[in-house]
Amino acid sequence: MFKFLVQRLATIIPTLFFVSILIFGLQQLLPGDPATALAGEDHDPNVIAYLRAKFHLDEPVYMRYFYWARGVLHGDLGESVRIQKPVTDLILEKLPVTVQLASMAIVIAIVFGVSAGILSAVKKDTAWDYAANVFALWGLSTPNFWLGILLIMLFAVKLGWLPASGYVSPFEDLKGNLAAMIMPAFVLGNSFAAVLMRHTRSAMLQVLSADYVRTARAKGLEERVVVLKHALRNALVPVITLGALGFGELLGGTVLTETVFSIPGFGKLIVDAVFNRDYSVVQGVVLFTATVYITLNLLADLAYFLVNPRMRG
Amino acid sequence: MNSATRWLAVASLVASAAGASAQTLRVGLAEDPDVLDPTLARTFVGRIVFNSLCDKLFDLDEKLNIVPQLATSYAWSGDHKALTLKLRQGVTFHDGEKFDAAAVKFNLERHKNMQGSNRRGELAPVTSVDVVDAQTVRLNLAAPFAPLLAVLTDRAGMMVSPKAAQAAGAHFGAKPVCSGPFRFVERVAQDRIVLERYPNYWNKGAIHFDRVVYQPIVDASVRLANLRSGQLDFIERMAASDVPGLKGDNRFKISRIVEIGYQGITINIGKSDQAQKNPLGRDPRVREAFELSLDRAAIVQVAMDGEAEVGNQWVAPNNPWYAKNVPIPKRDVAKAKALLAAAGVPNPSFTLMTPTTSDAQKIAQVVQAMAKETGFEVKVQATEFSTSLDLADKGQYDAYVLAWSGRADPDGNLFSFHACKQPLNYAGYCKPEVDELINRSRAATDPAARLKLFEQIEAHVAQDRPIVYLFHRHWLWAYNSKLSGLRTVPDGLVRVQDLKFN
């Protein structure tokens, strides 16, 4: 266990280094001159010259990387030029919002997806199975944007039950926060629920036909115990990996949902930053997201240990 | 929680909700504003927020007349090289500091000298500022400059607290301190900007809200949904396609104003070598044929759902500075074909670059179809906005669908676009006689003489076609019909003064 952990941790440093170069390099490939983009409507040449000097845009790429990496190692991710705020502050401000959204989404996805998956595997080829499959197909093929607008039309405009968009901090008003987040979380979790359902179903079907399950049944165990204790535990291994990766994906994939529901989270932060060529924000946010992703991967590996005794060997 | 406290909690919730709706104005913006420092700011949407936060030396009225705000009167010197302003008495900034001539001097110098200032160009003709007495200030100019007063109705005329500005340095925009009707409370990027009433505002009788909350909601249909569900009281830039759906609903009103900007197609006629590589940039006859292929009214109908006024100049036909000697040309396919035949290119081909906004793309598609009937082969190239600006700046394009938000004085729509080597002259247009006329128009202090010069400039531009102007959009505002006192100023910026719930 310890050796495994050390091995895994050792790969993180070169990975992050590679990621930082990739982020920086890809950003250089973005078309358009950041100084021009930031100079605004008027394109005053003095302003452009000032911005070029401020962001070392006239210096070679490796020097710019050096300046940035030096800052990052000192815990300084730079400042947003657009709104004059440190990137670290922006991340700390937006992260809880997106984490809450993604967490609510994943809970929704697991509750609906895993239970529908189990149900359709256990009740294979019955009406339950077909219904769960239709549900999955619907989830996979409904565009987030469209579903979001439909829900807003129904629950906010027509029924007036929920706010159309926006965000309230849970520390200010928990009820208001949940009311504002439930629609976006559902929209975000919807397609992932479908993915989880499909995976749980196939994993369960495979496990349910395995020898040890037959043995368990032959022992005369209750079907509930067979399914939940023996089969599900093994079937969940791939589902957990998927869940961890999916959480990372949800964190980064909240862009459309956040745009539709005007939620000031990570997704909107990065998209606006890319369009405005607010480089330090883009770099800071991507680096941070990559770190989170890598950490989640590590946690998923550790989770295997806990659910699957064979890997502890 | 026992039942008594529960009821108390519910009652206080209800009370706070009712109180909030009576005293807070909630405005939906189409974008998230940039930095809230009038010296550095560069977006249209930011100017909407500034109108509640920072008073200016002058303001505009519905007819684009320049009216007093922090300056109560002005006088030009005989040679028009000095502008003396009398300042309003009893005005304080949000930090309690006094507004006086020294503050005006500080602000104008800050606009001119601060690193990264976007106001430097607008105030370039101002060489120095003299404090005559506490309520009088004199701006000295290198040469007469007609647009100056109009420039002072916008960000260059906004006054911030010198004390706060000095203390905050380059970070002033994170917590701006001005002298407008509302002061800054907080900003959560991409979520909201909250302002509260400034109790010592000089014109407090005109202010009827305790708070103004600006919320950027990028998607037009979501912005509208927020208005309809009662979460917003006012939205700017509603989508033209949503107008019919809201018309029948008497809970809401729609206001439309013809913008001071324009939508047009900029043509690369001399920005780079590429200008000579396609017939459109090379031959003025081909450009004329291109313009004659276009039916502006139909473009407005199809691309804008009719929510725009057709036009052919940098100001709209209803603008007092419109040059009446050059009317809007009618579509004439036969004449266009003849021109192409005379130019020896019956089927000219070029690429039309367009930003990825849906309006711009629709325009490009309609133009493509119309020009095809004349024989043009137009390739539409949708390009992300920043990238398209960069390509235009480098002259790596043939033609470009580009809009301009407009400035109160026509010079703001003209000079930087048509004078040689100016930053927004993407066409690469450079004609010494036009430069001469533009410079004379900037120095002309008599409006009639100035209009004559505009007519001469327009005669050149209409023939050379560095920009084929298409139309002037309507600013579409939708708001709760309880809201009254709304002033429709053509700059598209909402004024909070006199605005109230009935």
Tab-separated table of C-alpha atoms in Angstrom, chain B residues 131-354:
chain	number	residue	atom	x	y	z
B	131	VAL	CA	-7.514	75.585	-11.514
B	132	VAL	CA	-8.955	79.099	-11.803
B	133	ASP	CA	-10.727	78.989	-8.449
B	134	ALA	CA	-12.360	76.284	-6.369
B	135	GLN	CA	-15.394	76.077	-8.681
B	136	THR	CA	-13.787	76.996	-11.989
B	137	VAL	CA	-11.427	75.005	-14.149
B	138	ARG	CA	-9.866	75.749	-17.517
B	139	LEU	CA	-8.868	73.143	-20.096
B	140	ASN	CA	-6.168	74.374	-22.484
B	141	LEU	CA	-6.066	72.856	-25.945
B	142	ALA	CA	-3.334	72.636	-28.564
B	143	ALA	CA	-5.910	73.413	-31.235
B	144	PRO	CA	-9.683	73.842	-31.365
B	145	PHE	CA	-11.360	70.463	-30.852
B	146	ALA	CA	-15.088	70.274	-31.523
B	147	PRO	CA	-15.745	66.789	-29.998
B	148	LEU	CA	-14.341	67.735	-26.582
B	149	LEU	CA	-17.644	68.428	-24.808
B	150	ALA	CA	-19.087	65.145	-26.075
B	151	VAL	CA	-15.994	63.323	-24.861
B	152	LEU	CA	-16.644	64.752	-21.402
B	153	THR	CA	-20.147	63.190	-21.370
B	154	ASP	CA	-18.557	59.760	-21.219
B	155	ARG	CA	-15.787	58.056	-19.256
B	156	ALA	CA	-13.259	60.838	-19.924
B	157	GLY	CA	-15.603	63.200	-18.081
B	158	MET	CA	-16.075	60.879	-15.082
B	159	MET	CA	-14.656	62.082	-11.819
B	160	VAL	CA	-13.304	59.776	-9.144
B	161	SER	CA	-12.230	60.684	-5.631
B	162	PRO	CA	-8.585	61.822	-5.854
B	163	LYS	CA	-7.895	60.621	-2.329
B	164	ALA	CA	-9.278	57.125	-2.975
B	165	ALA	CA	-7.585	56.934	-6.375
B	166	GLN	CA	-4.211	57.841	-4.903
B	167	ALA	CA	-4.622	55.348	-2.102
B	168	ALA	CA	-5.703	52.462	-4.341
B	169	GLY	CA	-3.268	53.127	-7.187
B	170	ALA	CA	-3.667	50.668	-10.027
B	171	HIS	CA	-6.282	48.700	-8.048
B	172	PHE	CA	-8.850	51.460	-7.875
B	173	GLY	CA	-11.199	49.532	-10.177
B	174	ALA	CA	-11.705	46.823	-7.576
B	175	LYS	CA	-13.416	49.349	-5.265
B	176	PRO	CA	-14.272	52.506	-7.167
B	177	VAL	CA	-15.129	55.739	-5.344
B	178	CYS	CA	-16.964	58.311	-7.461
B	179	SER	CA	-19.684	60.914	-6.938
B	180	GLY	CA	-22.663	59.349	-8.708
B	181	PRO	CA	-26.089	58.583	-7.215
B	182	PHE	CA	-25.015	55.121	-6.049
B	183	ARG	CA	-21.869	53.945	-4.344
B	184	PHE	CA	-20.043	50.688	-4.732
B	185	VAL	CA	-20.912	47.850	-2.340
B	186	GLU	CA	-19.561	44.647	-3.828
B	187	ARG	CA	-18.793	42.838	-6.995
B	188	VAL	CA	-18.790	39.115	-7.590
B	189	ALA	CA	-17.240	38.637	-10.999
B	190	GLN	CA	-19.705	37.245	-13.557
B	191	ASP	CA	-22.496	37.282	-10.992
B	192	ARG	CA	-23.411	40.736	-9.750
B	193	ILE	CA	-22.376	44.288	-9.054
B	194	VAL	CA	-24.201	45.789	-6.087
B	195	LEU	CA	-24.505	49.546	-5.566
B	196	GLU	CA	-26.341	51.386	-2.804
B	197	ARG	CA	-27.819	54.859	-2.704
B	198	TYR	CA	-25.352	57.599	-1.789
B	199	PRO	CA	-27.244	59.669	0.799
B	200	ASN	CA	-25.342	62.886	0.083
B	201	TYR	CA	-25.857	62.807	-3.676
B	202	TRP	CA	-26.301	66.338	-4.991
B	203	ASN	CA	-29.417	65.401	-6.959
B	204	LYS	CA	-30.908	62.942	-4.471
B	205	GLY	CA	-34.477	63.997	-5.251
B	206	ALA	CA	-34.132	62.194	-8.579
B	207	ILE	CA	-33.135	58.899	-6.978
B	208	HIS	CA	-35.890	56.506	-5.947
B	209	PHE	CA	-34.088	53.244	-5.259
B	210	ASP	CA	-31.992	52.160	-2.311
B	211	ARG	CA	-29.981	49.679	-4.287
B	212	VAL	CA	-29.147	48.813	-7.821
B	213	VAL	CA	-27.977	45.316	-8.645
B	214	TYR	CA	-26.478	44.612	-12.063
B	215	GLN	CA	-26.443	40.981	-13.109
B	216	PRO	CA	-24.638	39.829	-16.222
B	217	ILE	CA	-26.681	37.139	-17.981
B	218	VAL	CA	-25.156	36.406	-21.339
B	219	ASP	CA	-27.927	34.380	-22.925
B	220	ALA	CA	-30.716	36.645	-24.178
B	221	SER	CA	-33.489	34.115	-23.594
B	222	VAL	CA	-32.362	33.452	-20.025
B	223	ARG	CA	-32.158	37.203	-19.421
B	224	LEU	CA	-35.714	37.473	-20.632
B	225	ALA	CA	-36.835	34.498	-18.530
B	226	ASN	CA	-35.474	36.301	-15.461
B	227	LEU	CA	-37.500	39.356	-16.336
B	228	ARG	CA	-40.621	37.302	-16.884
B	229	SER	CA	-40.242	35.384	-13.651
B	230	GLY	CA	-39.848	38.679	-11.781
B	231	GLN	CA	-36.216	38.266	-10.766
B	232	LEU	CA	-35.149	41.261	-12.823
B	233	ASP	CA	-36.868	44.588	-13.349
B	234	PHE	CA	-35.027	45.642	-16.443
B	235	ILE	CA	-32.993	43.965	-19.161
B	236	GLU	CA	-30.863	45.599	-21.808
B	237	ARG	CA	-30.353	44.246	-25.330
B	238	MET	CA	-33.248	41.841	-25.536
B	239	ALA	CA	-33.150	39.669	-28.654
B	240	ALA	CA	-35.134	41.070	-31.583
B	241	SER	CA	-36.696	37.647	-32.079
B	242	ASP	CA	-38.181	37.790	-28.569
B	243	VAL	CA	-40.067	41.045	-29.186
B	244	PRO	CA	-43.282	39.507	-30.589
B	245	GLY	CA	-43.509	37.066	-27.678
B	246	LEU	CA	-43.392	39.845	-25.085
B	247	LYS	CA	-45.601	42.331	-26.900
B	248	GLY	CA	-48.912	40.849	-25.786
B	249	ASP	CA	-47.871	40.738	-22.119
B	250	ASN	CA	-48.917	43.952	-20.381
B	251	ARG	CA	-46.757	43.226	-17.353
B	252	PHE	CA	-43.810	44.361	-19.427
B	253	LYS	CA	-42.839	47.213	-21.692
B	254	ILE	CA	-40.337	47.423	-24.489
B	255	SER	CA	-38.345	50.525	-25.423
B	256	ARG	CA	-36.408	50.864	-28.620
B	257	ILE	CA	-33.812	53.493	-29.438
B	258	VAL	CA	-31.827	53.806	-32.636
B	259	GLU	CA	-28.210	53.286	-31.631
B	260	ILE	CA	-25.496	55.888	-32.185
B	261	GLY	CA	-23.266	53.162	-33.594
B	262	TYR	CA	-23.606	51.141	-36.755
B	263	GLN	CA	-23.300	47.740	-38.357
B	264	GLY	CA	-21.284	47.578	-41.535
B	265	ILE	CA	-18.911	45.633	-43.719
B	266	THR	CA	-15.327	46.833	-43.602
B	267	ILE	CA	-13.373	46.162	-46.782
B	268	ASN	CA	-9.620	45.731	-46.913
B	269	ILE	CA	-8.729	48.343	-49.507
B	270	GLY	CA	-5.209	49.130	-48.366
B	271	LYS	CA	-4.457	47.600	-44.990
B	272	SER	CA	-2.041	45.047	-46.447
B	273	ASP	CA	-0.946	43.410	-49.703
B	274	GLN	CA	-4.041	41.256	-49.475
B	275	ALA	CA	-6.079	44.306	-50.502
B	276	GLN	CA	-4.653	44.025	-54.003
B	277	LYS	CA	-5.123	40.266	-54.192
B	278	ASN	CA	-8.887	40.268	-54.529
B	279	PRO	CA	-11.083	42.236	-56.891
B	280	LEU	CA	-13.111	43.787	-54.077
B	281	GLY	CA	-10.141	45.526	-52.507
B	282	ARG	CA	-8.506	46.305	-55.840
B	283	ASP	CA	-11.266	47.903	-57.873
B	284	PRO	CA	-13.744	50.537	-56.628
B	285	ARG	CA	-16.202	49.461	-59.354
B	286	VAL	CA	-16.384	45.992	-57.819
B	287	ARG	CA	-17.104	47.557	-54.416
B	288	GLU	CA	-19.839	49.656	-55.951
B	289	ALA	CA	-21.296	46.551	-57.572
B	290	PHE	CA	-21.141	44.811	-54.205
B	291	GLU	CA	-23.030	47.611	-52.486
B	292	LEU	CA	-25.616	47.711	-55.289
B	293	SER	CA	-26.227	43.977	-54.761
B	294	LEU	CA	-27.427	44.614	-51.238
B	295	ASP	CA	-30.983	45.297	-50.191
B	296	ARG	CA	-30.490	46.846	-46.758
B	297	ALA	CA	-34.162	46.699	-45.787
B	298	ALA	CA	-34.222	42.978	-46.520
B	299	ILE	CA	-31.034	42.425	-44.506
B	300	VAL	CA	-32.601	44.203	-41.553
B	301	GLN	CA	-35.767	42.151	-41.944
B	302	VAL	CA	-34.043	38.795	-42.134
B	303	ALA	CA	-31.016	39.244	-39.886
B	304	MET	CA	-32.496	41.595	-37.287
B	305	ASP	CA	-36.228	40.773	-37.370
B	306	GLY	CA	-36.774	44.340	-38.509
B	307	GLU	CA	-35.247	45.810	-35.345
B	308	ALA	CA	-32.840	48.270	-36.972
B	309	GLU	CA	-32.867	51.346	-39.209
B	310	VAL	CA	-31.194	51.093	-42.586
B	311	GLY	CA	-28.326	53.487	-43.121
B	312	ASN	CA	-25.317	54.250	-45.264
B	313	GLN	CA	-23.171	56.445	-43.042
B	314	TRP	CA	-21.377	56.424	-39.707
B	315	VAL	CA	-24.402	58.103	-38.166
B	316	ALA	CA	-28.038	57.129	-38.650
B	317	PRO	CA	-30.333	59.095	-40.989
B	318	ASN	CA	-32.201	60.530	-37.969
B	319	ASN	CA	-28.971	61.977	-36.561
B	320	PRO	CA	-28.449	65.741	-36.937
B	321	TRP	CA	-24.985	65.053	-38.370
B	322	TYR	CA	-26.223	62.817	-41.185
B	323	ALA	CA	-24.945	64.028	-44.576
B	324	LYS	CA	-28.087	64.443	-46.639
B	325	ASN	CA	-26.166	64.808	-49.919
B	326	VAL	CA	-25.504	61.048	-49.950
B	327	PRO	CA	-28.790	59.124	-49.734
B	328	ILE	CA	-29.042	55.375	-49.159
B	329	PRO	CA	-28.429	53.614	-52.484
B	330	LYS	CA	-31.144	51.253	-53.720
B	331	ARG	CA	-30.462	47.716	-54.796
B	332	ASP	CA	-29.724	47.587	-58.533
B	333	VAL	CA	-28.604	44.157	-59.751
B	334	ALA	CA	-28.506	45.153	-63.436
B	335	LYS	CA	-26.232	48.100	-62.783
B	336	ALA	CA	-24.086	45.974	-60.495
B	337	LYS	CA	-23.670	43.346	-63.219
B	338	ALA	CA	-22.726	46.049	-65.717
B	339	LEU	CA	-20.093	47.380	-63.328
B	340	LEU	CA	-18.612	43.926	-62.863
B	341	ALA	CA	-18.526	43.418	-66.645
B	342	ALA	CA	-16.779	46.775	-67.066
B	343	ALA	CA	-14.263	45.794	-64.405
B	344	GLY	CA	-13.633	42.533	-66.280
B	345	VAL	CA	-14.579	40.309	-63.351
B	346	PRO	CA	-18.114	38.998	-63.844
B	347	ASN	CA	-17.695	36.513	-60.973
B	348	PRO	CA	-15.479	38.065	-58.327
B	349	SER	CA	-14.769	35.930	-55.307
B	350	PHE	CA	-13.844	37.027	-51.794
B	351	THR	CA	-14.000	35.882	-48.202
B	352	LEU	CA	-16.330	37.618	-45.777
B	353	MET	CA	-15.047	37.296	-42.242
B	354	THR	CA	-17.618	37.498	-39.471
